[in-house]
Amino acid sequence: MKNLLILFLFIGNITVSAQIHKGQNLYHGSHEHAYFLFSNQVEKDLEDDLTVYFQGLGKVSNPEKRVVRLEKLKNNEISNDLEAIDVVFESNKKFQKLSFFFIDKDSDVLSAFQINDRYALELVEGFQKFTLKNLEMKLAKENIKYAEANLADAKKDQSKIEKSLESNLKDQEKLGKKLDATPEMLTKALSEKEEIVGELYSEKEAEVDTKTKEDLEKASTKKEKEILKIQKEKEKAETKLSKKESEFDVLKDNLFKAKALVRSFEAILKDATEVLADLK
């Protein structure tokens, strides 16, 4: 869930300007007419997108650092005087500014009166839509990764609970067997003690020598301790079994929730995959 929150913040912080602006921008030391847009995408991503976009329209080059040039346009409805388009990148580390300058054969920038505004806007808006779609696809892929990570974590949690349930049942089985065996052990110990006491206090007590009497008394005391130990072990096992039964109920509820969470993340991952497929 934390991963999804990070992704939503990521999406909210990476956007592309929804408007194309027109006005004066700096080109080779002079203010010239340009079409420009703002973005807070990474400069390299924008430059890569622009290169790919321009490759479908003509010849692409980089005459200067932070400048992408389009020449030999395949279709030119922008201006009869158009020879090339230079896109200049500016950045203040918080956002990017891309200025599109339309150049004639003498390397002069065309004025607004020399440009067919409709087709110039179409070209710049075309790039804007192209880079936005690429951004959406990148985010959609990240969304899938986050969904996959959350699903994997949920499955691990489910597996841990299932193992805990299995271990709990084994412990209950052992404790149950121990308690089942207790009455027989207790009966045997009591019977053995009774025999010792009977021998110690029989009618032939007078015939029992001192050493034998001491041995019988020690055996009786030892058997009494054994009986007490059996009883304590029984009480301890009963307490443990009761605790295990309570833990089992909690684990069952947790497993139900864990399985529901896994199903939820499976649905989220399925939808995330469909979102990416829709963008392609």
Tab-separated table of C-alpha atoms in Angstrom:
chain	number	residue	atom	x	y	z
A	1	MET	CA	0.000	0.000	0.000
A	2	LYS	CA	2.867	2.326	0.755
A	3	ASN	CA	4.245	1.710	-2.745
A	4	LEU	CA	0.951	2.792	-4.306
A	5	LEU	CA	0.950	6.016	-2.281
A	6	ILE	CA	4.468	6.776	-3.523
A	7	LEU	CA	3.316	6.172	-7.094
A	8	PHE	CA	0.344	8.537	-6.755
A	9	LEU	CA	2.669	11.253	-5.448
A	10	PHE	CA	5.035	10.498	-8.331
A	11	ILE	CA	2.235	10.940	-10.880
A	12	GLY	CA	1.106	14.146	-9.212
A	13	ASN	CA	4.582	15.652	-9.397
A	14	ILE	CA	5.416	14.783	-13.021
A	15	THR	CA	3.188	16.620	-15.470
A	16	VAL	CA	3.453	18.258	-18.831
A	17	SER	CA	2.215	21.778	-19.524
A	18	ALA	CA	-1.265	21.658	-21.027
A	19	GLN	CA	-0.749	24.833	-23.050
A	20	ILE	CA	1.556	25.910	-25.864
A	21	HIS	CA	2.797	29.470	-25.483
A	22	LYS	CA	3.928	31.955	-28.139
A	23	GLY	CA	6.282	34.839	-27.580
A	24	GLN	CA	9.831	36.153	-27.570
A	25	ASN	CA	12.655	33.880	-26.423
A	26	LEU	CA	16.428	34.093	-26.587
A	27	TYR	CA	18.104	32.604	-29.656
A	28	HIS	CA	21.815	33.197	-30.307
A	29	GLY	CA	21.828	36.339	-28.183
A	30	SER	CA	18.673	37.936	-29.635
A	31	HIS	CA	14.995	37.758	-28.728
A	32	GLU	CA	13.100	35.920	-31.437
A	33	HIS	CA	9.580	34.618	-32.040
A	34	ALA	CA	9.073	31.084	-30.713
A	35	TYR	CA	6.510	28.510	-29.641
A	36	PHE	CA	7.356	27.114	-26.222
A	37	LEU	CA	6.146	24.830	-23.482
A	38	PHE	CA	7.038	24.012	-19.876
A	39	SER	CA	7.580	20.644	-18.265
A	40	ASN	CA	8.974	19.191	-15.044
A	41	GLN	CA	10.013	15.967	-16.715
A	42	VAL	CA	13.671	14.976	-16.783
A	43	GLU	CA	15.530	16.849	-19.533
A	44	LYS	CA	17.089	13.695	-20.971
A	45	ASP	CA	13.675	12.038	-21.294
A	46	LEU	CA	12.309	15.090	-23.075
A	47	GLU	CA	15.290	15.245	-25.416
A	48	ASP	CA	15.020	11.534	-26.196
A	49	ASP	CA	11.301	11.894	-26.904
A	50	LEU	CA	11.891	14.916	-29.121
A	51	THR	CA	14.565	13.065	-31.115
A	52	VAL	CA	12.244	10.127	-31.736
A	53	TYR	CA	9.352	12.448	-32.606
A	54	PHE	CA	11.454	14.454	-35.070
A	55	GLN	CA	12.873	11.311	-36.694
A	56	GLY	CA	9.455	10.711	-38.205
A	57	LEU	CA	9.411	14.213	-39.695
A	58	GLY	CA	12.873	14.642	-41.191
A	59	LYS	CA	16.593	14.654	-40.398
A	60	VAL	CA	17.566	15.145	-36.735
A	61	SER	CA	20.834	16.519	-35.380
A	62	ASN	CA	22.340	18.302	-32.369
A	63	PRO	CA	24.198	21.364	-33.664
A	64	GLU	CA	24.826	22.638	-30.148
A	65	LYS	CA	24.519	21.447	-26.582
A	66	ARG	CA	20.870	21.488	-25.471
A	67	VAL	CA	19.656	22.108	-29.008
A	68	VAL	CA	17.815	19.585	-31.202
A	69	ARG	CA	17.489	20.475	-34.907
A	70	LEU	CA	15.032	19.162	-37.489
A	71	GLU	CA	15.964	19.622	-41.168
A	72	LYS	CA	14.763	18.350	-44.522
A	73	LEU	CA	11.148	18.171	-43.389
A	74	LYS	CA	9.116	15.525	-45.201
A	75	ASN	CA	5.945	17.616	-45.057
A	76	ASN	CA	6.110	21.357	-44.648
A	77	GLU	CA	2.908	23.357	-44.329
A	78	ILE	CA	4.302	25.744	-41.731
A	79	SER	CA	6.074	28.194	-44.073
A	80	ASN	CA	7.526	28.370	-47.580
A	81	ASP	CA	10.604	29.945	-46.006
A	82	LEU	CA	11.099	27.189	-43.444
A	83	GLU	CA	14.464	25.428	-43.676
A	84	ALA	CA	14.882	23.992	-40.163
A	85	ILE	CA	13.442	23.923	-36.665
A	86	ASP	CA	15.684	24.415	-33.635
A	87	VAL	CA	14.402	23.399	-30.213
A	88	VAL	CA	16.348	25.021	-27.397
A	89	PHE	CA	16.288	23.505	-23.912
A	90	GLU	CA	16.461	25.740	-20.844
A	91	SER	CA	16.344	24.539	-17.256
A	92	ASN	CA	16.491	25.901	-13.725
A	93	LYS	CA	16.598	22.369	-12.234
A	94	LYS	CA	12.942	22.650	-11.245
A	95	PHE	CA	11.379	22.719	-14.701
A	96	GLN	CA	12.287	22.565	-18.387
A	97	LYS	CA	11.446	25.114	-21.056
A	98	LEU	CA	11.448	23.989	-24.697
A	99	SER	CA	11.431	26.772	-27.291
A	100	PHE	CA	10.699	25.924	-30.949
A	101	PHE	CA	12.342	28.370	-33.371
A	102	PHE	CA	11.490	28.167	-37.076
A	103	ILE	CA	14.569	28.975	-39.216
A	104	ASP	CA	14.989	30.010	-42.855
A	105	LYS	CA	17.845	29.132	-45.231
A	106	ASP	CA	19.911	32.094	-43.949
A	107	SER	CA	19.630	30.782	-40.358
A	108	ASP	CA	17.318	33.641	-39.423
A	109	VAL	CA	14.288	32.990	-37.217
A	110	LEU	CA	10.935	33.402	-38.978
A	111	SER	CA	8.586	36.029	-37.618
A	112	ALA	CA	5.000	35.338	-36.597
A	113	PHE	CA	3.808	36.780	-39.938
A	114	GLN	CA	5.873	34.259	-41.909
A	115	ILE	CA	4.456	31.231	-40.068
A	116	ASN	CA	1.188	29.365	-40.573
A	117	ASP	CA	0.153	29.371	-36.931
A	118	ARG	CA	-2.180	26.379	-37.243
A	119	TYR	CA	0.461	23.969	-38.550
A	120	ALA	CA	3.188	25.288	-36.273
A	121	LEU	CA	0.921	24.658	-33.289
A	122	GLU	CA	0.054	21.193	-34.613
A	123	LEU	CA	3.730	20.275	-34.730
A	124	VAL	CA	4.479	21.489	-31.191
A	125	GLU	CA	1.259	20.055	-29.761
A	126	GLY	CA	2.036	16.790	-31.523
A	127	PHE	CA	5.280	16.556	-29.596
A	128	GLN	CA	3.559	17.493	-26.366
A	129	LYS	CA	1.019	14.672	-26.785
A	130	PHE	CA	3.796	12.268	-27.791
A	131	THR	CA	5.932	12.945	-24.717
A	132	LEU	CA	2.901	12.926	-22.430
A	133	LYS	CA	1.874	9.518	-23.756
A	134	ASN	CA	5.411	8.228	-23.200
A	135	LEU	CA	5.329	9.618	-19.676
A	136	GLU	CA	1.990	7.930	-19.019
A	137	MET	CA	3.393	4.640	-20.296
A	138	LYS	CA	6.438	4.962	-18.029
A	139	LEU	CA	4.185	5.649	-15.063
A	140	ALA	CA	1.892	2.778	-16.066
A	141	LYS	CA	4.909	0.444	-16.111
A	142	GLU	CA	5.949	1.729	-12.693
A	143	ASN	CA	2.385	1.138	-11.530
A	144	ILE	CA	2.684	-2.489	-12.635
A	145	LYS	CA	5.990	-2.862	-10.770
A	146	TYR	CA	4.452	-1.457	-7.597
A	147	ALA	CA	1.412	-3.712	-7.959
A	148	GLU	CA	3.673	-6.725	-8.521
A	149	ALA	CA	5.749	-5.830	-5.450
A	150	ASN	CA	2.653	-5.404	-3.289
A	151	LEU	CA	1.219	-8.697	-4.565
A	152	ALA	CA	4.497	-10.500	-3.841
A	153	ASP	CA	4.558	-9.074	-0.298
A	154	ALA	CA	0.927	-10.063	0.253
A	155	LYS	CA	1.635	-13.623	-0.943
A	156	LYS	CA	4.637	-13.856	1.382
A	157	ASP	CA	2.482	-12.745	4.305
A	158	GLN	CA	-0.157	-15.316	3.354
A	159	SER	CA	2.488	-18.048	3.146
A	160	LYS	CA	3.864	-17.108	6.586
A	161	ILE	CA	0.395	-17.287	8.136
A	162	GLU	CA	-0.273	-20.651	6.473
A	163	LYS	CA	3.006	-22.010	7.894
A	164	SER	CA	2.111	-20.626	11.323
A	165	LEU	CA	-1.273	-22.366	11.119
A	166	GLU	CA	0.399	-25.627	10.140
A	167	SER	CA	2.863	-25.306	13.018
A	168	ASN	CA	0.020	-24.433	15.402
A	169	LEU	CA	-1.926	-27.553	14.415
A	170	LYS	CA	1.151	-29.742	14.908
A	171	ASP	CA	1.681	-28.231	18.364
A	172	GLN	CA	-1.975	-28.828	19.229
A	173	GLU	CA	-1.653	-32.421	18.082
A	174	LYS	CA	1.440	-32.984	20.260
A	175	LEU	CA	-0.225	-31.376	23.281
A	176	GLY	CA	-3.377	-33.388	22.677
A	177	LYS	CA	-1.417	-36.635	22.582
A	178	LYS	CA	0.397	-35.627	25.756
A	179	LEU	CA	-2.887	-34.921	27.550
A	180	ASP	CA	-4.395	-38.165	26.258
A	181	ALA	CA	-1.464	-40.081	27.720
A	182	THR	CA	-1.578	-38.277	31.065
A	183	PRO	CA	-4.434	-40.281	32.734
A	184	GLU	CA	-2.668	-43.560	32.027
A	185	MET	CA	0.654	-42.222	33.325
A	186	LEU	CA	-1.044	-40.811	36.415
A	187	THR	CA	-2.941	-44.028	37.085
A	188	LYS	CA	0.256	-46.061	36.749
A	189	ALA	CA	2.181	-43.731	39.099
A	190	LEU	CA	-0.618	-43.759	41.682
A	191	SER	CA	-0.836	-47.536	41.498
A	192	GLU	CA	2.906	-47.905	41.976
A	193	LYS	CA	2.839	-45.551	44.949
A	194	GLU	CA	-0.043	-47.458	46.468
A	195	GLU	CA	1.947	-50.674	46.191
A	196	ILE	CA	4.928	-49.068	47.896
A	197	VAL	CA	2.794	-47.619	50.693
A	198	GLY	CA	1.007	-50.953	51.037
A	199	GLU	CA	4.283	-52.758	51.399
A	200	LEU	CA	5.557	-50.170	53.852
A	201	TYR	CA	2.523	-50.371	56.132
A	202	SER	CA	1.600	-54.016	55.750
A	203	GLU	CA	1.001	-56.378	58.590
A	204	LYS	CA	4.580	-57.514	58.157
A	205	GLU	CA	5.816	-53.996	58.922
A	206	ALA	CA	7.614	-55.282	61.989
A	207	GLU	CA	9.566	-57.714	59.840
A	208	VAL	CA	10.817	-54.951	57.547
A	209	ASP	CA	14.343	-54.005	58.445
A	210	THR	CA	15.379	-50.395	58.864
A	211	LYS	CA	17.264	-50.145	55.533
A	212	THR	CA	14.400	-51.600	53.542
A	213	LYS	CA	11.978	-49.228	55.276
A	214	GLU	CA	14.134	-46.237	54.360
A	215	ASP	CA	14.312	-47.415	50.738
A	216	LEU	CA	10.525	-47.788	50.602
A	217	GLU	CA	10.025	-44.326	52.072
A	218	LYS	CA	12.418	-42.840	49.528
A	219	ALA	CA	10.624	-44.676	46.719
A	220	SER	CA	7.279	-43.389	47.996
A	221	THR	CA	8.567	-39.806	48.137
A	222	LYS	CA	10.048	-40.134	44.658
A	223	LYS	CA	6.779	-41.509	43.305
A	224	GLU	CA	4.871	-38.642	44.958
A	225	LYS	CA	7.142	-36.153	43.180
A	226	GLU	CA	6.546	-38.013	39.929
A	227	ILE	CA	2.784	-37.748	40.428
A	228	LEU	CA	3.052	-34.010	41.159
A	229	LYS	CA	5.217	-33.558	38.099
A	230	ILE	CA	2.684	-35.380	35.899
A	231	GLN	CA	-0.106	-33.186	37.275
A	232	LYS	CA	1.914	-29.998	36.711
A	233	GLU	CA	2.825	-31.094	33.188
A	234	LYS	CA	-0.865	-31.759	32.559
A	235	GLU	CA	-1.842	-28.278	33.749
A	236	LYS	CA	0.934	-26.732	31.695
A	237	ALA	CA	-0.118	-28.663	28.589
A	238	GLU	CA	-3.746	-27.627	29.092
A	239	THR	CA	-2.694	-23.960	29.358
A	240	LYS	CA	-0.521	-24.248	26.243
A	241	LEU	CA	-3.285	-26.010	24.317
A	242	SER	CA	-5.798	-23.329	25.269
A	243	LYS	CA	-3.353	-20.652	24.117
A	244	LYS	CA	-2.687	-22.488	20.852
A	245	GLU	CA	-6.425	-22.786	20.215
A	246	SER	CA	-6.857	-19.047	20.740
A	247	GLU	CA	-3.874	-18.325	18.477
A	248	PHE	CA	-5.357	-20.631	15.850
A	249	ASP	CA	-8.573	-18.590	15.750
A	250	VAL	CA	-6.573	-15.376	15.310
A	251	LEU	CA	-4.415	-16.967	12.593
A	252	LYS	CA	-7.547	-18.139	10.758
A	253	ASP	CA	-8.893	-14.587	10.728
A	254	ASN	CA	-5.510	-13.254	9.591
A	255	LEU	CA	-5.334	-15.834	6.804
A	256	PHE	CA	-8.797	-14.853	5.607
A	257	LYS	CA	-7.703	-11.203	5.479
A	258	ALA	CA	-4.383	-12.105	3.821
A	259	LYS	CA	-6.144	-14.090	1.088
A	260	ALA	CA	-8.564	-11.209	0.519
A	261	LEU	CA	-5.603	-8.813	0.212
A	262	VAL	CA	-3.897	-11.112	-2.299
A	263	ARG	CA	-7.091	-11.183	-4.393
A	264	SER	CA	-7.253	-7.381	-4.209
A	265	PHE	CA	-3.666	-6.957	-5.406
A	266	GLU	CA	-4.259	-9.523	-8.163
A	267	ALA	CA	-7.202	-7.408	-9.355
A	268	ILE	CA	-5.098	-4.224	-9.096
A	269	LEU	CA	-2.270	-5.825	-11.085
A	270	LYS	CA	-4.734	-7.007	-13.743
A	271	ASP	CA	-6.151	-3.493	-14.099
A	272	ALA	CA	-2.657	-1.964	-14.113
A	273	THR	CA	-1.709	-4.276	-16.977
A	274	GLU	CA	-4.845	-3.305	-18.890
A	275	VAL	CA	-4.072	0.401	-18.403
A	276	LEU	CA	-0.664	-0.093	-20.028
A	277	ALA	CA	-2.215	-2.117	-22.857
A	278	ASP	CA	-4.727	0.704	-23.493
A	279	LEU	CA	-1.898	3.229	-23.771
A	280	LYS	CA	-0.030	1.231	-26.399
